[in-house]
C-alpha positions as a Markdown table, in Angstrom:
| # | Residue | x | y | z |
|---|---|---|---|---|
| 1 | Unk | 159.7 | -78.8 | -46.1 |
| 2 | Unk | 158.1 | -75.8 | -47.3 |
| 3 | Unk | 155.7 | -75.9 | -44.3 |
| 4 | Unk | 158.3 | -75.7 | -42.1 |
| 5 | Unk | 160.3 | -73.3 | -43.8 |
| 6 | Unk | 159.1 | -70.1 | -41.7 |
| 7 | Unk | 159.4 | -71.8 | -38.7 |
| 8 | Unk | 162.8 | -72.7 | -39.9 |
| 9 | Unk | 163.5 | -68.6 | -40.7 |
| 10 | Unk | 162.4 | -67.3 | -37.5 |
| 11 | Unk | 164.6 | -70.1 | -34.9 |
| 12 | Unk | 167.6 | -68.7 | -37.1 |
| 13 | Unk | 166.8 | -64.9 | -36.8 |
| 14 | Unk | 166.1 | -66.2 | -33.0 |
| 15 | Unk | 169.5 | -67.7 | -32.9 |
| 16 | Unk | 171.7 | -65.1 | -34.6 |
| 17 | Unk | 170.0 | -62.3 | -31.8 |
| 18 | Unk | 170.4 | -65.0 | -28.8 |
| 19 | Unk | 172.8 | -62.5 | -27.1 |
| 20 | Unk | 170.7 | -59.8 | -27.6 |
| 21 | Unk | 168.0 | -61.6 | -25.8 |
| 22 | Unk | 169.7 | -62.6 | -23.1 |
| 23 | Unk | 171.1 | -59.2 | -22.1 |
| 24 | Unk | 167.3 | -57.7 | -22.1 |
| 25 | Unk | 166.4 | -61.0 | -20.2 |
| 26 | Unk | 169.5 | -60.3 | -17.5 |
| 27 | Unk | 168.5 | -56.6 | -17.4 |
| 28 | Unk | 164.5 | -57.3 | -16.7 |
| 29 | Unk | 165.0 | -60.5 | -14.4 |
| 30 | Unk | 167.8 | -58.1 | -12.2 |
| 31 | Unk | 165.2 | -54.9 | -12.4 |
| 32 | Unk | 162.4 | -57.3 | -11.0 |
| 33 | Unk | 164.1 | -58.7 | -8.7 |
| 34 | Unk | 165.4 | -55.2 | -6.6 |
| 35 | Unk | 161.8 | -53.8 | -7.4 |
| 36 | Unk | 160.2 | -56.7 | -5.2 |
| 37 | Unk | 163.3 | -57.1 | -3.0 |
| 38 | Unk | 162.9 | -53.2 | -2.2 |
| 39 | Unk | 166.5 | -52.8 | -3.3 |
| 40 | Unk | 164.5 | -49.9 | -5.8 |
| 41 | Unk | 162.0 | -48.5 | -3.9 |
| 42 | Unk | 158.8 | -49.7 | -6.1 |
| 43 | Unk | 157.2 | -46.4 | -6.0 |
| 44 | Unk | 160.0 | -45.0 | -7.7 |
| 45 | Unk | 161.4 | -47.5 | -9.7 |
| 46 | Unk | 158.1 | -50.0 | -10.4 |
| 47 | Unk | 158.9 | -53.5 | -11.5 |
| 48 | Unk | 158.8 | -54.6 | -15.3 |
| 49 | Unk | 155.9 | -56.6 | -14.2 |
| 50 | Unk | 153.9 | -53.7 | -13.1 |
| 51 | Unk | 154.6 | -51.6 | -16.1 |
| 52 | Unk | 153.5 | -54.8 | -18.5 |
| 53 | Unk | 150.4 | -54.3 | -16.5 |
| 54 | Unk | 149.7 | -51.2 | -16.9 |
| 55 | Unk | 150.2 | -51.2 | -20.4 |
| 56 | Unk | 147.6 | -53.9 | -21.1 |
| 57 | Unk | 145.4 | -51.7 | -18.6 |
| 58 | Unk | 145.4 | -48.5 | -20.9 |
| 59 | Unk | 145.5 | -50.7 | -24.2 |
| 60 | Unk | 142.2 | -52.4 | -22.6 |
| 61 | Unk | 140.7 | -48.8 | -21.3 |
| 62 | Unk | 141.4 | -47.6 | -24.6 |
| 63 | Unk | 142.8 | -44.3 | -23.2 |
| 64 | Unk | 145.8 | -44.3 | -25.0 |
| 65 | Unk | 145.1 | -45.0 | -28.5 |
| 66 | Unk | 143.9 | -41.8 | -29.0 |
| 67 | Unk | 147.1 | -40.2 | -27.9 |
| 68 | Unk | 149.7 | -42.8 | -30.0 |
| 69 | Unk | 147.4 | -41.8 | -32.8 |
| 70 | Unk | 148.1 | -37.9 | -32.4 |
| 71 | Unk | 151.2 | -38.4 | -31.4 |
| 72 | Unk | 152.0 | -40.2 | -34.4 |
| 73 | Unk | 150.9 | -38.5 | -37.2 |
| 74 | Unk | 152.8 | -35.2 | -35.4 |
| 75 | Unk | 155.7 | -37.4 | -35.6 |
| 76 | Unk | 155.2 | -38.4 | -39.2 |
| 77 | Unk | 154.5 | -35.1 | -41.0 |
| 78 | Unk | 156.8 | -33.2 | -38.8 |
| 79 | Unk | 159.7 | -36.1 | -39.9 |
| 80 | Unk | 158.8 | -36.0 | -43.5 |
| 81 | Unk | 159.0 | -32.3 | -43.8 |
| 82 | Unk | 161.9 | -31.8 | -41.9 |
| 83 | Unk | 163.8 | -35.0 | -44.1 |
| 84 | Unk | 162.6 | -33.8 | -47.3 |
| 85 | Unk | 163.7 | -29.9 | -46.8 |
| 86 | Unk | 167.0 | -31.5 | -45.0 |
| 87 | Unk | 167.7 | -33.8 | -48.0 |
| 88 | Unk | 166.9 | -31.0 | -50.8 |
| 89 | Unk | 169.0 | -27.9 | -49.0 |
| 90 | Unk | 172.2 | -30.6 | -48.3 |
| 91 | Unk | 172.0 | -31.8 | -52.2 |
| 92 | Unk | 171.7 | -27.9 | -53.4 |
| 93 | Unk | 174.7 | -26.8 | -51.2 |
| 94 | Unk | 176.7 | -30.3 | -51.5 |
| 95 | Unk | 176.5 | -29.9 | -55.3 |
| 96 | Unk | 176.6 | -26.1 | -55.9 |
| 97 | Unk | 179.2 | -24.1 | -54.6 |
| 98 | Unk | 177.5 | -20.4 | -54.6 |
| 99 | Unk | 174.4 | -22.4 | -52.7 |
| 100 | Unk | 177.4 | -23.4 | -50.2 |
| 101 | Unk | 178.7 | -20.1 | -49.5 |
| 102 | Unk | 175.5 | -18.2 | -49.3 |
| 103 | Unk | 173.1 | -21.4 | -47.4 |
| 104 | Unk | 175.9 | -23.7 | -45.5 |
| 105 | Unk | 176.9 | -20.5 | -42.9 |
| 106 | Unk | 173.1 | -20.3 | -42.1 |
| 107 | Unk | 172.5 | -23.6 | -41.3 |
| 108 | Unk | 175.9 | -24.0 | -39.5 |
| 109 | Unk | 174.9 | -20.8 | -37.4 |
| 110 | Unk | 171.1 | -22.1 | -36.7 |
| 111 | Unk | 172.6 | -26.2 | -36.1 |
| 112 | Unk | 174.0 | -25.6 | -32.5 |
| 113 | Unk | 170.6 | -23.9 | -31.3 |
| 114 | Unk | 169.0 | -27.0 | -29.2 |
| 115 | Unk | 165.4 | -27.2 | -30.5 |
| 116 | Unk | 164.2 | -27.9 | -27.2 |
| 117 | Unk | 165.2 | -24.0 | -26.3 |
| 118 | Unk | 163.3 | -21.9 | -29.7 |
| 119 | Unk | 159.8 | -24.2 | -27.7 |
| 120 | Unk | 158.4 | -20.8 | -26.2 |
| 121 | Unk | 159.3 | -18.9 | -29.4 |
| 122 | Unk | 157.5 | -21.3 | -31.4 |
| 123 | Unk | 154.6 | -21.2 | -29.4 |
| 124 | Unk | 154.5 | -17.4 | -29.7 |
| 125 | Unk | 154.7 | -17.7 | -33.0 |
| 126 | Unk | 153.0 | -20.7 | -34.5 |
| 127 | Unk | 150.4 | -21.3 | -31.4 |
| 128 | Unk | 149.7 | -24.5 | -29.5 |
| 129 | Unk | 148.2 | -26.2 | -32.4 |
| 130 | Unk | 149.3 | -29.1 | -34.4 |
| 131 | Unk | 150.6 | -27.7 | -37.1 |
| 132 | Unk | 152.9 | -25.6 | -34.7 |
| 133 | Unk | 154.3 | -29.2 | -32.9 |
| 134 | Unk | 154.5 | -30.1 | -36.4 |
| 135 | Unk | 157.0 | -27.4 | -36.9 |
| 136 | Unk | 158.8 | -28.2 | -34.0 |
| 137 | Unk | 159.5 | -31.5 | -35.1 |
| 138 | Unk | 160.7 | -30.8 | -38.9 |
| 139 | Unk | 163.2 | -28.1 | -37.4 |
| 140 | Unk | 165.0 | -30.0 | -34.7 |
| 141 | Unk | 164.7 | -33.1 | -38.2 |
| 142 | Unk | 166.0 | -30.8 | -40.7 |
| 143 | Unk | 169.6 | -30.0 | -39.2 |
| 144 | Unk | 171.1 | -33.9 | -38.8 |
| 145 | Unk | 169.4 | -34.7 | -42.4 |
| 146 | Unk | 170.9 | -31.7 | -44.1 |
| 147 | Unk | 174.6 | -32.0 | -42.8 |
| 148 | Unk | 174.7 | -35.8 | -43.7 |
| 149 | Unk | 173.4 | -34.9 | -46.9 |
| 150 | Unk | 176.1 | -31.8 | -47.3 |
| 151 | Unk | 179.1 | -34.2 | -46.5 |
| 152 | Unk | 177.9 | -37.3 | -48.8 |
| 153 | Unk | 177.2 | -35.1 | -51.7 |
| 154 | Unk | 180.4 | -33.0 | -51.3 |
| 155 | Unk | 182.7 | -35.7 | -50.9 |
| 156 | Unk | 182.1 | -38.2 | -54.1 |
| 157 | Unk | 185.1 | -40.3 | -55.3 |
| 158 | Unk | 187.0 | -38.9 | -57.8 |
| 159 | Unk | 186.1 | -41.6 | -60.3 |
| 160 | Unk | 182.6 | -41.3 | -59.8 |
| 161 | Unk | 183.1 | -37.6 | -61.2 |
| 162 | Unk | 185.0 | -38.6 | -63.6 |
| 163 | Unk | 182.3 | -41.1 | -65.0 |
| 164 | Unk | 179.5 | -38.6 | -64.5 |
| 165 | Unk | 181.5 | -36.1 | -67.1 |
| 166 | Unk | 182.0 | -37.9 | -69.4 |
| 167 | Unk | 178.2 | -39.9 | -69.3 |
| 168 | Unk | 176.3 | -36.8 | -68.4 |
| 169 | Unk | 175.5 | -34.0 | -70.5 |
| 170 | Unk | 174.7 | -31.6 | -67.6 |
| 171 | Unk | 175.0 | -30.7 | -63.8 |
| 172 | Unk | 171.9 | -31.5 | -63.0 |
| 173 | Unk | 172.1 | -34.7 | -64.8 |
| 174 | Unk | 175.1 | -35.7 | -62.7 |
| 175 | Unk | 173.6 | -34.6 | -59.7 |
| 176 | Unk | 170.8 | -36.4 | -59.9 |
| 177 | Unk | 172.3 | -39.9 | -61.7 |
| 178 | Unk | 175.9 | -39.9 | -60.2 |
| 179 | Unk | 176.0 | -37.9 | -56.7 |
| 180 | Unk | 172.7 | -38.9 | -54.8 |
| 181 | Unk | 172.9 | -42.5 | -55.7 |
| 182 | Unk | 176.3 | -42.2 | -54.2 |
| 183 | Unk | 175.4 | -40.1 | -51.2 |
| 184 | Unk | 172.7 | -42.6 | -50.0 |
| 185 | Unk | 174.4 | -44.2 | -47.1 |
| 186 | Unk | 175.6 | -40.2 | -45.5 |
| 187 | Unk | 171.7 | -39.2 | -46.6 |
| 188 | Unk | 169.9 | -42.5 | -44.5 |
| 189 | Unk | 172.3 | -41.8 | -41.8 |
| 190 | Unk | 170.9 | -38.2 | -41.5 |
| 191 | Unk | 167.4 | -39.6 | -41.6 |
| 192 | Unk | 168.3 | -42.2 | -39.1 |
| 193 | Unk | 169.5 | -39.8 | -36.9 |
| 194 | Unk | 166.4 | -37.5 | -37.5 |
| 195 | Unk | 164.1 | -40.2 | -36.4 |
| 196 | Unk | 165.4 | -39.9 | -32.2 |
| 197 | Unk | 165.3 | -35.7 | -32.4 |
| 198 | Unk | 161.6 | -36.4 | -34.4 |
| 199 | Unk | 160.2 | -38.7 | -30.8 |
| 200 | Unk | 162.1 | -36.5 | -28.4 |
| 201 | Unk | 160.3 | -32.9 | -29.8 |
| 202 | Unk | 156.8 | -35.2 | -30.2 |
| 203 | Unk | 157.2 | -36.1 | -26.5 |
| 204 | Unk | 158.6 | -32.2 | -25.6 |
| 205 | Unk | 156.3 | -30.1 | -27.7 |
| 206 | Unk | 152.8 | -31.7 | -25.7 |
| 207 | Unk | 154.2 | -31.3 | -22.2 |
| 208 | Unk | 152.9 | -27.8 | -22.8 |
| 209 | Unk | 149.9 | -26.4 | -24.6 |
| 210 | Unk | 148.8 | -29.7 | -25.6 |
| 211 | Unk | 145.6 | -31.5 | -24.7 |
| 212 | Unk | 146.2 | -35.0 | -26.1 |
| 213 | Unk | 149.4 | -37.1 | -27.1 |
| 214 | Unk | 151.9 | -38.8 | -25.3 |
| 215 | Unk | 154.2 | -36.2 | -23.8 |
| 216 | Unk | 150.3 | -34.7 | -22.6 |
| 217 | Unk | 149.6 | -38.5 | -21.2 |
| 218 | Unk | 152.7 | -38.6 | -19.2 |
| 219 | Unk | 152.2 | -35.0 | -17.8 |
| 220 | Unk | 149.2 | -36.0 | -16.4 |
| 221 | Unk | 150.7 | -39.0 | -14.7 |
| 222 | Unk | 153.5 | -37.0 | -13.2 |
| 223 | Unk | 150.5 | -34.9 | -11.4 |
| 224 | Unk | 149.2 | -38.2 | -10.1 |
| 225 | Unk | 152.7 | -39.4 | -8.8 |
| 226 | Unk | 151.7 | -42.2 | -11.2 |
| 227 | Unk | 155.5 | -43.8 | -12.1 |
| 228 | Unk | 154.0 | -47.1 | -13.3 |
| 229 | Unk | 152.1 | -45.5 | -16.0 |
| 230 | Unk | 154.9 | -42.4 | -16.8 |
| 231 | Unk | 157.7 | -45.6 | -17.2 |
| 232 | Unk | 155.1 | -47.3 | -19.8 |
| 233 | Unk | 154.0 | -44.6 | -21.7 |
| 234 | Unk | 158.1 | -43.9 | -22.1 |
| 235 | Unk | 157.9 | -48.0 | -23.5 |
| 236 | Unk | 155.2 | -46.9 | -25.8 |
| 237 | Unk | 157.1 | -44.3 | -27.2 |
| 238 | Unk | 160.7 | -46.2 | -27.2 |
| 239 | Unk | 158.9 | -48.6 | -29.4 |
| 240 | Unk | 157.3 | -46.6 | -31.7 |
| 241 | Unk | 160.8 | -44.6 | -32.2 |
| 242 | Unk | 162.2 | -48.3 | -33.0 |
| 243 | Unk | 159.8 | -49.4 | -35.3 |
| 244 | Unk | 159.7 | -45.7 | -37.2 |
| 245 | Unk | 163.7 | -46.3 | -37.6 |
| 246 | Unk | 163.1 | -50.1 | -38.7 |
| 247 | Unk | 160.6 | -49.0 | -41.2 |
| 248 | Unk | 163.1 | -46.4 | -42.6 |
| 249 | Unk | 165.4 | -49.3 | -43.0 |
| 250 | Unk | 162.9 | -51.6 | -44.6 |
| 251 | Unk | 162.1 | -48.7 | -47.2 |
| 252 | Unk | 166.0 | -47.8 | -47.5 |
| 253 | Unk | 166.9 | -51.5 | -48.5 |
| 254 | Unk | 163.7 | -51.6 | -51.1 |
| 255 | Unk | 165.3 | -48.0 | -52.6 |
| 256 | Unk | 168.7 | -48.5 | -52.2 |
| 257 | Unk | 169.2 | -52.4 | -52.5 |
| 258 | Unk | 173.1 | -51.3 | -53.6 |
| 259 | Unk | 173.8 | -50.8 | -49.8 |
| 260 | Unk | 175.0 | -53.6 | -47.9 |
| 261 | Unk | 175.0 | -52.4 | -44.8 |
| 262 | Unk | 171.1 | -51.1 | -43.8 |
């Protein structure tokens, strides 16, 4: 029995996700099937068979490992900056109400620019080097972070504050026993939502001034009217996007086993 146990674990994950499957089977089968048909032209819209080929073509070259590798530790350090200053300035101004009136109006003001826009003045300001995409990254991270963070430390039940008066001898004690512990779930959310901005500026920052990583990798296929290999370098990111937010989850539930939801 306990050989088969694993076996046993992964059929039932199978079986719980069946529709899920079957919607990305209907979806690739459909795409295949105009791609060879001509119902897509194939230059344009290349089958999912081509792209799978491609993909084991660069993994086997290994001309692309060197660009995930960059492109992934940009993502990293410019997420884990951006998160950390996102998470500290939304517990300051969530928990402190001078810190609210003299921070929150600056962040609110800077939160509409779209980080795609301050590129060029980044680039005149911080060069084309890594440390500037690095930047780029834990700016257009630090917005979605703080504002979750704002709201779920702002907005603890009434109880909660209750119980943190009377077992607390300080602010800060509260803050840090009562009102983060509570604000998890707004605080992951943020993060969550960091994780999309944190592959969209990787990919934006080296279409320009860059001379490796994937946005650089796809830029050179656009040159060569190369669709096949722009449409699996967009896989290769997709995934890693997926498993970044799935490792976030996997560290949330180890930290926060008290959510349900994750």
């Amino acid at each position: 029995m306990n050989a088969t146990q694993p076996s046993f674990k992964i059929l039932m994950l199978l079986a719980r996700n069946s529709w899920t499957w079957i919607s990305i089977s209907f979806v690739l089968v459909f795409w295949e099937y105009c791609s060879r048909n001509n119902v897509f032209p194939p230059l344009l819209f290349p089958a999912p068979s081509r792209i799978l080929q491609v993909l084991i073509e660069l993994f086997i070259s290994g001309s692309i490992l060197l660009d995930i590798v960059q492109s992934s530790w940009r993502v990293l350090c410019g997420y884990t900056l951006g998160s950390l200053a996102g998470c500290v300035i939304g517990i300051i101004t969530g928990n402190f109400a001078w810190s609210d009136k003299v921070l929150s109006p600056l962040m609110q003001s800077l939160r509409p620019l779209p980080p795609v826009a301050l590129i060029p003045l980044f680039i005149l300001w911080f060069g084309i080097d890594t440390s500037a995409k690095i930047i780029m990254i834990a700016c257009a991270v630090v917005f979605p972070v703080w504002i979750n963070t704002h709201i779920g430390c702002s907005r603890n039940d009434t109880q909660w504050e209750e119980c943190g008066r009377l077992l607390c001898h300080s602010k800060l004690e509260r803050v840090f026993r009562i009102n983060i512990p509570a604000a998890a779930p707004f605080i992951l959310t943020g993060m969550r939502s960091g994780t999309a901005l944190a592959c969209v500026m990787v990919f934006v920052s080296e279409l320009t001034g860059s001379s490796n990583g994937i946005g650089y990798r796809i830029s050179l296929a656009q040159l060569s009217y190369r669709t096949d290999e722009m449409v699996a370098i967009l896989v290769i990111l997709g995934i890693g996007g997926a498993l970044l937010d799935k490792g976030l989850q996997c560290i949330s539930r180890f930290l926060f086993p008290w959510i349900k939801y994750l």
